[in-house]
mmCIF file of C-alpha atoms in Angstrom:
data_model
loop_
_atom_site.group_PDB
_atom_site.id
_atom_site.type_symbol
_atom_site.label_atom_id
_atom_site.label_comp_id
_atom_site.label_asym_id
_atom_site.label_seq_id
_atom_site.Cartn_x
_atom_site.Cartn_y
_atom_site.Cartn_z
ATOM 1 C CA MET A 1 107.489 86.151 113.908
ATOM 2 C CA ASN A 2 108.085 85.438 117.598
ATOM 3 C CA ALA A 3 109.645 87.821 120.051
ATOM 4 C CA ARG A 4 112.980 85.890 120.062
ATOM 5 C CA ALA A 5 113.322 86.420 116.218
ATOM 6 C CA ALA A 6 112.314 90.054 116.556
ATOM 7 C CA MET A 7 114.954 90.672 119.103
ATOM 8 C CA ARG A 8 117.662 89.165 116.767
ATOM 9 C CA TYR A 9 116.491 91.721 114.102
ATOM 10 C CA ALA A 10 117.038 94.791 116.669
ATOM 11 C CA THR A 11 120.245 93.389 118.305
ATOM 12 C CA ASN A 12 121.994 96.701 118.094
ATOM 13 C CA ASP A 13 122.450 99.923 116.046
ATOM 14 C CA VAL A 14 125.695 98.789 114.628
ATOM 15 C CA GLU A 15 124.028 95.768 112.853
ATOM 16 C CA THR A 16 121.305 97.807 111.215
ATOM 17 C CA GLY A 17 123.610 100.641 110.472
ATOM 18 C CA VAL A 18 121.576 103.340 112.388
ATOM 19 C CA HIS A 19 124.150 105.933 113.492
ATOM 20 C CA SER A 20 123.049 108.468 116.051
ATOM 21 C CA SER A 21 123.677 109.093 119.746
ATOM 22 C CA ASN A 22 120.004 107.906 120.554
ATOM 23 C CA SER A 23 119.143 105.922 117.475
ATOM 24 C CA GLN A 24 117.344 103.286 119.296
ATOM 25 C CA GLN A 25 114.881 106.026 120.569
ATOM 26 C CA LEU A 26 114.596 107.630 117.128
ATOM 27 C CA ILE A 27 113.610 104.327 115.506
ATOM 28 C CA VAL A 28 111.072 103.703 118.286
ATOM 29 C CA LEU A 29 109.722 107.140 117.545
ATOM 30 C CA LEU A 30 109.523 106.332 113.895
ATOM 31 C CA TYR A 31 107.689 103.165 114.716
ATOM 32 C CA GLU A 32 105.325 104.992 116.848
ATOM 33 C CA ARG A 33 104.445 107.665 114.171
ATOM 34 C CA LEU A 34 104.143 104.876 111.498
ATOM 35 C CA PHE A 35 101.591 103.068 113.618
ATOM 36 C CA ASP A 36 99.655 106.221 114.229
ATOM 37 C CA HIS A 37 99.367 106.808 110.642
ATOM 38 C CA LEU A 38 98.598 103.103 109.742
ATOM 39 C CA LYS A 39 95.761 103.106 112.427
ATOM 40 C CA ILE A 40 94.348 106.254 111.206
ATOM 41 C CA GLY A 41 94.538 104.919 107.631
ATOM 42 C CA LYS A 42 92.783 101.710 108.635
ATOM 43 C CA LYS A 43 89.995 103.685 110.159
ATOM 44 C CA GLU A 44 89.677 105.588 107.017
ATOM 45 C CA LEU A 45 89.398 102.332 105.099
ATOM 46 C CA GLU A 46 86.763 101.039 107.470
ATOM 47 C CA ASN A 47 84.664 104.164 106.861
ATOM 48 C CA GLY A 48 84.937 103.734 103.063
ATOM 49 C CA ARG A 49 87.764 106.314 102.429
ATOM 50 C CA TYR A 50 91.101 105.723 100.941
ATOM 51 C CA GLY A 51 93.247 107.526 103.830
ATOM 52 C CA ILE A 52 95.490 108.933 101.213
ATOM 53 C CA GLU A 53 97.343 111.466 103.640
ATOM 54 C CA SER A 54 97.959 108.913 106.423
ATOM 55 C CA PHE A 55 99.120 106.140 104.028
ATOM 56 C CA THR A 56 101.307 108.642 102.223
ATOM 57 C CA LYS A 57 103.039 109.708 105.510
ATOM 58 C CA ALA A 58 103.251 106.047 106.627
ATOM 59 C CA THR A 59 105.127 105.032 103.391
ATOM 60 C CA GLU A 60 107.336 108.063 103.658
ATOM 61 C CA LEU A 61 108.236 106.911 107.193
ATOM 62 C CA ILE A 62 109.107 103.459 105.972
ATOM 63 C CA GLN A 63 111.091 104.665 102.985
ATOM 64 C CA GLN A 64 112.866 107.704 104.397
ATOM 65 C CA GLY A 65 113.160 106.558 107.968
ATOM 66 C CA LEU A 66 113.300 102.935 108.508
ATOM 67 C CA LEU A 67 114.597 101.680 104.986
ATOM 68 C CA ALA A 68 116.918 104.734 104.500
ATOM 69 C CA CYS A 69 118.833 103.894 107.798
ATOM 70 C CA LEU A 70 119.665 100.387 106.812
ATOM 71 C CA ASP A 71 123.410 99.610 106.075
ATOM 72 C CA TYR A 72 123.201 96.580 103.790
ATOM 73 C CA LYS A 73 126.845 96.158 103.827
ATOM 74 C CA GLY A 74 127.546 96.479 107.485
ATOM 75 C CA GLY A 75 124.120 95.013 108.551
ATOM 76 C CA ALA A 76 124.479 91.985 106.379
ATOM 77 C CA GLU A 77 121.518 89.556 106.801
ATOM 78 C CA VAL A 78 119.909 91.586 109.588
ATOM 79 C CA ALA A 79 119.570 94.619 107.309
ATOM 80 C CA GLN A 80 118.486 92.456 104.337
ATOM 81 C CA ASN A 81 115.807 90.777 106.509
ATOM 82 C CA LEU A 82 114.611 94.204 107.754
ATOM 83 C CA GLY A 83 114.590 95.596 104.317
ATOM 84 C CA ALA A 84 112.542 92.887 103.008
ATOM 85 C CA ILE A 85 109.909 93.351 105.706
ATOM 86 C CA TYR A 86 109.774 97.013 105.171
ATOM 87 C CA GLU A 87 109.310 96.556 101.197
ATOM 88 C CA TRP A 88 106.694 94.047 101.993
ATOM 89 C CA SER A 89 104.892 96.584 104.229
ATOM 90 C CA LEU A 90 105.047 99.119 101.483
ATOM 91 C CA ARG A 91 103.632 96.644 98.993
ATOM 92 C CA GLU A 92 100.850 95.617 101.429
ATOM 93 C CA ILE A 93 99.826 99.324 102.154
ATOM 94 C CA ILE A 94 99.450 99.971 98.531
ATOM 95 C CA ASN A 95 97.508 96.880 97.992
ATOM 96 C CA ALA A 96 95.223 97.810 100.970
ATOM 97 C CA ARG A 97 94.639 101.153 99.586
ATOM 98 C CA VAL A 98 93.645 99.586 96.061
ATOM 99 C CA THR A 99 91.426 96.888 97.589
ATOM 100 C CA LYS A 100 90.121 99.116 100.536
ATOM 101 C CA SER A 101 91.287 96.473 102.931
ATOM 102 C CA PRO A 102 91.727 97.320 106.473
ATOM 103 C CA GLU A 103 92.698 93.654 107.196
ATOM 104 C CA LYS A 104 95.761 94.106 105.178
ATOM 105 C CA ILE A 105 96.759 97.097 107.232
ATOM 106 C CA GLN A 106 96.406 94.978 110.291
ATOM 107 C CA GLU A 107 98.463 92.376 108.794
ATOM 108 C CA VAL A 108 101.226 95.046 108.429
ATOM 109 C CA LEU A 109 100.657 96.181 111.951
ATOM 110 C CA ASP A 110 100.856 92.656 113.310
ATOM 111 C CA VAL A 111 104.187 92.061 111.586
ATOM 112 C CA LEU A 112 105.712 95.448 112.520
ATOM 113 C CA THR A 113 104.721 95.147 116.104
ATOM 114 C CA PRO A 114 107.262 92.572 117.380
ATOM 115 C CA LEU A 115 110.075 94.712 115.741
ATOM 116 C CA TYR A 116 108.833 97.780 117.466
ATOM 117 C CA GLU A 117 108.765 95.925 120.788
ATOM 118 C CA ALA A 118 112.309 94.716 120.415
ATOM 119 C CA TRP A 119 113.435 98.216 119.615
ATOM 120 C CA ILE A 120 111.631 99.372 122.791
ATOM 121 C CA SER A 121 113.546 96.930 124.992
ATOM 122 C CA LEU A 122 116.859 98.144 123.472
ATOM 123 C CA ALA A 123 116.164 101.872 123.557
ATOM 124 C CA PRO A 124 117.646 103.847 126.560
ATOM 125 C CA LYS A 125 115.037 104.420 129.125
ATOM 126 C CA GLU A 126 115.620 108.011 129.675
ATOM 127 C CA PRO A 127 113.889 109.880 126.775
ATOM 128 C CA ILE A 128 115.675 112.667 124.917
ATOM 129 C CA PRO A 129 113.911 116.071 125.546
ATOM 130 C CA VAL A 130 112.760 116.537 121.928
ATOM 131 C CA LEU A 131 111.226 112.882 121.692
ATOM 132 C CA GLN A 132 109.664 113.353 125.118
ATOM 133 C CA ALA A 133 107.798 116.644 123.982
ATOM 134 C CA VAL A 134 106.652 114.971 120.724
ATOM 135 C CA SER A 135 105.760 111.526 122.454
ATOM 136 C CA SER A 136 103.569 113.183 125.073
ATOM 137 C CA GLY A 137 101.230 114.772 122.641
ATOM 138 C CA ASN A 138 97.885 113.378 121.243
ATOM 139 C CA PRO A 139 98.820 110.704 118.864
ATOM 140 C CA VAL A 140 96.365 111.873 116.215
ATOM 141 C CA ARG A 141 97.468 115.383 116.482
ATOM 142 C CA VAL A 142 101.284 114.406 116.451
ATOM 143 C CA ALA A 143 100.627 111.813 113.538
ATOM 144 C CA ALA A 144 99.022 114.683 111.590
ATOM 145 C CA GLY A 145 102.124 116.720 111.619
ATOM 146 C CA TYR A 146 104.169 113.355 111.477
#
């Protein structure tokens, strides 16, 4: 997926059905925490472990954060496409755990990264105080608490 296509997916919060005064910043934070957990889980797989806690948190972030905020009626094709990508990501995470494949986790990261970058470009540049405090922490420590 190229950057232009990713930008179309994240054109604005109305199309995706996310409703919050700082919804773009919240989505960016969701992606950052998701990436933290996927990277920790990938490292666990590389070390012969299953990364249960990291992958559980990653799937919860996808299900309860990214998927839950989609408005399939109002967001139409954009929401459907994002939903399909998120559902695919969930399946790949499960498959990676079963097969102990860090490569599959890297594929998920590679697919989600352009979407994350699109959201970064859309998010207001002034961080909201709560997100700034969380984002400035150690990613591993922050990821452990979500």
